Amino acid sequence: MSELLASLGLEPVVNAVGPATRLGSSTPGPHVLAAMAEAAGAFVRMHELQAAAGAEIAAICGAEAGYVTNGAAGGLMLAAAACIAGDDPALMDRLPDASGARDEIVIHRGQRIAYDHALRAAGARLVEIGFHDLTFPRELDAAIGERTAAVAYLSNSGANAIPLEQVVAIAHRRGVPVILDASLAVPPVANLRRFAALGVDLVAVSGGKWIGGPAASGFLYGRADLIRSVALQHQDQDVRMETWHGAPLVAEGIVPGPPHQGIGRALKVGKEEIAGLLAALRAWVARDHDADRARWTADCETVVAALDGIDGVRAEVLPADGRERGWPVAEIALDERALGRTAYDVVRELAAGTPSIALDEALAWRGLLRVTPTQLQAGEAEVVATSLAASLRQREAAAAIDTEDRKDWTA
Ligand SMILES: *Cc1c(COP(=O)(O)O)cnc(C)c1O
């Protein structure tokens, strides 16, 4: 990679942000790359590959069915399309025009995030419930009606949302499926089966984040009929009735015939991504996650130790907790006034350095920086620690020079 980057005039970045798409997501291991290379060398009927991969995903997650998508965002868009169109090929052909159909997706106002564009892109209209900090179960019940296609839920959105268990219970009582964005909920690996056991109808997971699959991979799992709708709207439908592999669906009266290329056709998943995602998922569920957490914690401690005793800086390791965040982070609180610089200044300075370091700036507006250790390569925690310490000691260094200058001048 370094050679390729150099030929383009680029340098690799030290990623202290985590599996951010804008930095390239993850560094898939040799087992993933080998699976992708193998898939690249043969043709296969893609619906059969998806069915086989989906069956294994379902077994891993304890669900009825599974499906490989291009990222969790692609999965969310397909999930919305499935909940809107069901088994109706005419409606599949029409999306994202869902006018007159069940096209509403109910969502907590406090769970609105930029990724819900994926739901809207399928043709859904979002119906918000609650306020940023408080939502009552009765509001969910009241928002569900004739036009409701699904309830969307974001995992790990804090204590101010209706608990997922209760959302599932209310939605199911009204005959409406629940779509869960679980991108931030794995690790821990146990959550995969927990969500299936809770009866969530479609769960979207990112393959390119903590699982270490190809950046453009992810998966859905859940109810078999909804996954069937996903497949019909996602797979290539340049097919003829006479030879279509979906003939049994016609015979059983589930669909009157194939849809045309659906809304998901623009979210193509190659055989290489399917193979890579599956290899990554197999290895990830069998991985020693305690060892990962121990290494990540040590990396966080390296950063915190380097910042010890710097005026205006307070750093600590926030340990992984089982449910809200499955990995530790080093959190660095800046007294911006004492330091004479903001957290954003520090982010910009480290980005401009050599090597270029990317820090988590999500809380920089509050003067907080975070180092997420999950994507750091060997030796990079030291690089981040040294660069951060140098950047944050500038005020001390400047003050020292200042005093020395004055001493010289008065002497
Ligand atoms: C990253 C992310 C997604 C999208 O995942 P991709 O695999 O990159 O498509 C969706 N939702 C949340 C909350 C995310 O953090």
mmCIF file of N, CA, C and O and ligand atoms in Angstrom, residues 19-22 25 69-76 113-116 118 154-155 181-185 204-210 214-219, ligand 1:
data_model
loop_
_atom_site.group_PDB
_atom_site.id
_atom_site.type_symbol
_atom_site.label_atom_id
_atom_site.label_comp_id
_atom_site.label_asym_id
_atom_site.label_seq_id
_atom_site.Cartn_x
_atom_site.Cartn_y
_atom_site.Cartn_z
ATOM 1 N N PRO A 19 -12.723 2.866 13.131
ATOM 2 C CA PRO A 19 -12.980 2.408 11.767
ATOM 3 C C PRO A 19 -13.788 3.415 10.941
ATOM 4 O O PRO A 19 -14.884 3.120 10.487
ATOM 5 N N ALA A 20 -13.224 4.604 10.759
ATOM 6 C CA ALA A 20 -13.938 5.646 10.022
ATOM 7 C C ALA A 20 -13.823 5.408 8.516
ATOM 8 O O ALA A 20 -12.729 5.175 8.001
ATOM 9 N N THR A 21 -14.946 5.498 7.844
ATOM 10 C CA THR A 21 -14.975 5.296 6.400
ATOM 11 C C THR A 21 -14.076 6.305 5.693
ATOM 12 O O THR A 21 -13.396 5.964 4.723
ATOM 13 N N ARG A 22 -14.016 7.538 6.223
ATOM 14 C CA ARG A 22 -13.236 8.579 5.547
ATOM 15 C C ARG A 22 -11.730 8.325 5.629
ATOM 16 O O ARG A 22 -10.955 8.972 4.941
ATOM 17 N N SER A 25 -11.637 2.799 6.753
ATOM 18 C CA SER A 25 -12.357 1.787 7.549
ATOM 19 C C SER A 25 -11.452 0.857 8.354
ATOM 20 O O SER A 25 -11.296 1.023 9.544
ATOM 21 N N THR A 69 -24.505 -7.096 2.382
ATOM 22 C CA THR A 69 -24.814 -5.790 1.783
ATOM 23 C C THR A 69 -23.524 -5.000 1.593
ATOM 24 O O THR A 69 -22.470 -5.407 2.069
ATOM 25 N N ASN A 70 -23.632 -3.869 0.902
ATOM 26 C CA ASN A 70 -22.424 -3.034 0.805
ATOM 27 C C ASN A 70 -22.450 -1.996 1.919
ATOM 28 O O ASN A 70 -22.833 -0.855 1.739
ATOM 29 N N GLY A 71 -22.005 -2.433 3.076
ATOM 30 C CA GLY A 71 -21.982 -1.544 4.237
ATOM 31 C C GLY A 71 -23.303 -1.581 4.986
ATOM 32 O O GLY A 71 -24.327 -2.065 4.464
ATOM 33 N N ALA A 72 -23.267 -1.074 6.219
ATOM 34 C CA ALA A 72 -24.497 -1.000 7.003
ATOM 35 C C ALA A 72 -25.458 0.002 6.378
ATOM 36 O O ALA A 72 -26.672 -0.174 6.429
ATOM 37 N N ALA A 73 -24.913 1.054 5.765
ATOM 38 C CA ALA A 73 -25.787 2.064 5.154
ATOM 39 C C ALA A 73 -26.571 1.448 4.000
ATOM 40 O O ALA A 73 -27.785 1.668 3.864
ATOM 41 N N GLY A 74 -25.890 0.656 3.166
ATOM 42 C CA GLY A 74 -26.591 -0.062 2.098
ATOM 43 C C GLY A 74 -27.627 -1.007 2.684
ATOM 44 O O GLY A 74 -28.727 -1.160 2.149
ATOM 45 N N GLY A 75 -27.282 -1.625 3.805
ATOM 46 C CA GLY A 75 -28.208 -2.532 4.480
ATOM 47 C C GLY A 75 -29.448 -1.810 4.971
ATOM 48 O O GLY A 75 -30.567 -2.316 4.848
ATOM 49 N N LEU A 76 -29.268 -0.605 5.490
ATOM 50 C CA LEU A 76 -30.424 0.164 5.980
ATOM 51 C C LEU A 76 -31.354 0.545 4.829
ATOM 52 O O LEU A 76 -32.581 0.496 4.951
ATOM 53 N N ILE A 113 -29.844 10.622 12.799
ATOM 54 C CA ILE A 113 -28.428 10.823 12.468
ATOM 55 C C ILE A 113 -28.311 10.878 10.949
ATOM 56 O O ILE A 113 -29.249 10.514 10.231
ATOM 57 N N ALA A 114 -27.151 11.305 10.480
ATOM 58 C CA ALA A 114 -26.977 11.502 9.042
ATOM 59 C C ALA A 114 -27.175 10.206 8.249
ATOM 60 O O ALA A 114 -27.564 10.241 7.086
ATOM 61 N N TYR A 115 -26.939 9.052 8.900
ATOM 62 C CA TYR A 115 -27.092 7.778 8.175
ATOM 63 C C TYR A 115 -28.552 7.442 7.886
ATOM 64 O O TYR A 115 -28.818 6.522 7.100
ATOM 65 N N ASP A 116 -29.512 8.154 8.518
ATOM 66 C CA ASP A 116 -30.899 7.803 8.190
ATOM 67 C C ASP A 116 -31.278 8.286 6.784
ATOM 68 O O ASP A 116 -32.358 7.980 6.289
ATOM 69 N N ALA A 118 -30.115 6.909 4.391
ATOM 70 C CA ALA A 118 -30.250 5.620 3.693
ATOM 71 C C ALA A 118 -31.691 5.134 3.725
ATOM 72 O O ALA A 118 -32.184 4.562 2.746
ATOM 73 N N LEU A 154 -31.764 3.024 16.583
ATOM 74 C CA LEU A 154 -30.302 3.103 16.574
ATOM 75 C C LEU A 154 -29.782 2.529 17.882
ATOM 76 O O LEU A 154 -30.125 3.028 18.954
ATOM 77 N N SER A 155 -28.963 1.498 17.795
ATOM 78 C CA SER A 155 -28.433 0.906 19.024
ATOM 79 C C SER A 155 -27.508 1.895 19.722
ATOM 80 O O SER A 155 -26.942 2.785 19.093
ATOM 81 N N ASP A 181 -30.201 -0.304 13.436
ATOM 82 C CA ASP A 181 -28.842 0.040 13.015
ATOM 83 C C ASP A 181 -27.913 -0.356 14.155
ATOM 84 O O ASP A 181 -27.850 0.324 15.186
ATOM 85 N N ALA A 182 -27.193 -1.470 13.969
ATOM 86 C CA ALA A 182 -26.333 -2.002 15.036
ATOM 87 C C ALA A 182 -24.867 -1.685 14.772
ATOM 88 O O ALA A 182 -23.980 -2.321 15.354
ATOM 89 N N SER A 183 -24.600 -0.704 13.918
ATOM 90 C CA SER A 183 -23.213 -0.396 13.538
ATOM 91 C C SER A 183 -22.322 -0.102 14.735
ATOM 92 O O SER A 183 -21.130 -0.387 14.703
ATOM 93 N N LEU A 184 -22.904 0.501 15.771
ATOM 94 C CA LEU A 184 -22.092 0.899 16.925
ATOM 95 C C LEU A 184 -22.208 -0.109 18.065
ATOM 96 O O LEU A 184 -21.712 0.131 19.152
ATOM 97 N N ALA A 185 -22.857 -1.246 17.807
ATOM 98 C CA ALA A 185 -23.145 -2.186 18.899
ATOM 99 C C ALA A 185 -22.319 -3.466 18.838
ATOM 100 O O ALA A 185 -22.471 -4.338 19.679
ATOM 101 N N ALA A 204 -28.914 -4.264 10.796
ATOM 102 C CA ALA A 204 -27.867 -3.863 9.849
ATOM 103 C C ALA A 204 -26.545 -3.726 10.600
ATOM 104 O O ALA A 204 -26.471 -3.055 11.633
ATOM 105 N N VAL A 205 -25.505 -4.375 10.077
ATOM 106 C CA VAL A 205 -24.180 -4.349 10.699
ATOM 107 C C VAL A 205 -23.157 -3.967 9.631
ATOM 108 O O VAL A 205 -23.276 -4.361 8.473
ATOM 109 N N SER A 206 -22.160 -3.203 10.048
ATOM 110 C CA SER A 206 -21.092 -2.810 9.136
ATOM 111 C C SER A 206 -20.021 -3.891 9.085
ATOM 112 O O SER A 206 -19.581 -4.378 10.117
ATOM 113 N N GLY A 207 -19.590 -4.270 7.894
ATOM 114 C CA GLY A 207 -18.516 -5.258 7.762
ATOM 115 C C GLY A 207 -17.144 -4.609 7.777
ATOM 116 O O GLY A 207 -16.139 -5.219 8.123
ATOM 117 N N GLY A 208 -17.103 -3.346 7.387
ATOM 118 C CA GLY A 208 -15.825 -2.652 7.255
ATOM 119 C C GLY A 208 -15.370 -1.982 8.537
ATOM 120 O O GLY A 208 -14.290 -1.413 8.589
ATOM 121 N N LYS A 209 -16.174 -2.048 9.569
ATOM 122 C CA LYS A 209 -15.775 -1.405 10.823
ATOM 123 C C LYS A 209 -15.053 -2.419 11.703
ATOM 124 O O LYS A 209 -14.012 -2.902 11.344
ATOM 125 N N TRP A 210 -15.611 -2.765 12.873
ATOM 126 C CA TRP A 210 -14.835 -3.570 13.824
ATOM 127 C C TRP A 210 -14.627 -5.004 13.373
ATOM 128 O O TRP A 210 -13.727 -5.680 13.849
ATOM 129 N N PRO A 214 -14.029 -6.119 4.179
ATOM 130 C CA PRO A 214 -13.830 -5.057 3.186
ATOM 131 C C PRO A 214 -14.668 -3.828 3.547
ATOM 132 O O PRO A 214 -15.781 -3.968 4.068
ATOM 133 N N ALA A 215 -14.120 -2.640 3.274
ATOM 134 C CA ALA A 215 -14.804 -1.397 3.652
ATOM 135 C C ALA A 215 -16.207 -1.336 3.056
ATOM 136 O O ALA A 215 -17.131 -0.819 3.689
ATOM 137 N N ALA A 216 -16.363 -1.863 1.853
ATOM 138 C CA ALA A 216 -17.662 -1.786 1.178
ATOM 139 C C ALA A 216 -18.492 -3.038 1.440
ATOM 140 O O ALA A 216 -19.192 -3.517 0.564
ATOM 141 N N SER A 217 -18.406 -3.563 2.667
ATOM 142 C CA SER A 217 -19.226 -4.729 2.994
ATOM 143 C C SER A 217 -19.973 -4.509 4.307
ATOM 144 O O SER A 217 -19.598 -3.676 5.133
ATOM 145 N N GLY A 218 -21.029 -5.265 4.464
ATOM 146 C CA GLY A 218 -21.826 -5.247 5.676
ATOM 147 C C GLY A 218 -22.823 -6.388 5.559
ATOM 148 O O GLY A 218 -22.769 -7.151 4.592
ATOM 149 N N PHE A 219 -23.717 -6.498 6.529
ATOM 150 C CA PHE A 219 -24.723 -7.542 6.375
ATOM 151 C C PHE A 219 -26.006 -7.202 7.117
ATOM 152 O O PHE A 219 -26.022 -6.337 7.997
HETATM 153 C C1 LIG B 1 -20.730 3.756 10.073
HETATM 154 C C2 LIG B 1 -22.176 3.766 10.411
HETATM 155 C C3 LIG B 1 -23.124 3.384 9.458
HETATM 156 C C4 LIG B 1 -22.734 2.984 8.060
HETATM 157 O O1 LIG B 1 -21.925 1.837 8.020
HETATM 158 P P1 LIG B 1 -21.151 1.501 6.663
HETATM 159 O O2 LIG B 1 -20.766 0.062 6.831
HETATM 160 O O3 LIG B 1 -19.992 2.419 6.600
HETATM 161 O O4 LIG B 1 -22.104 1.719 5.546
HETATM 162 C C5 LIG B 1 -24.455 3.420 9.815
HETATM 163 N N1 LIG B 1 -24.832 3.805 11.047
HETATM 164 C C6 LIG B 1 -23.952 4.176 12.003
HETATM 165 C C7 LIG B 1 -24.448 4.577 13.353
HETATM 166 C C8 LIG B 1 -22.588 4.180 11.713
HETATM 167 O O5 LIG B 1 -21.723 4.547 12.645
#
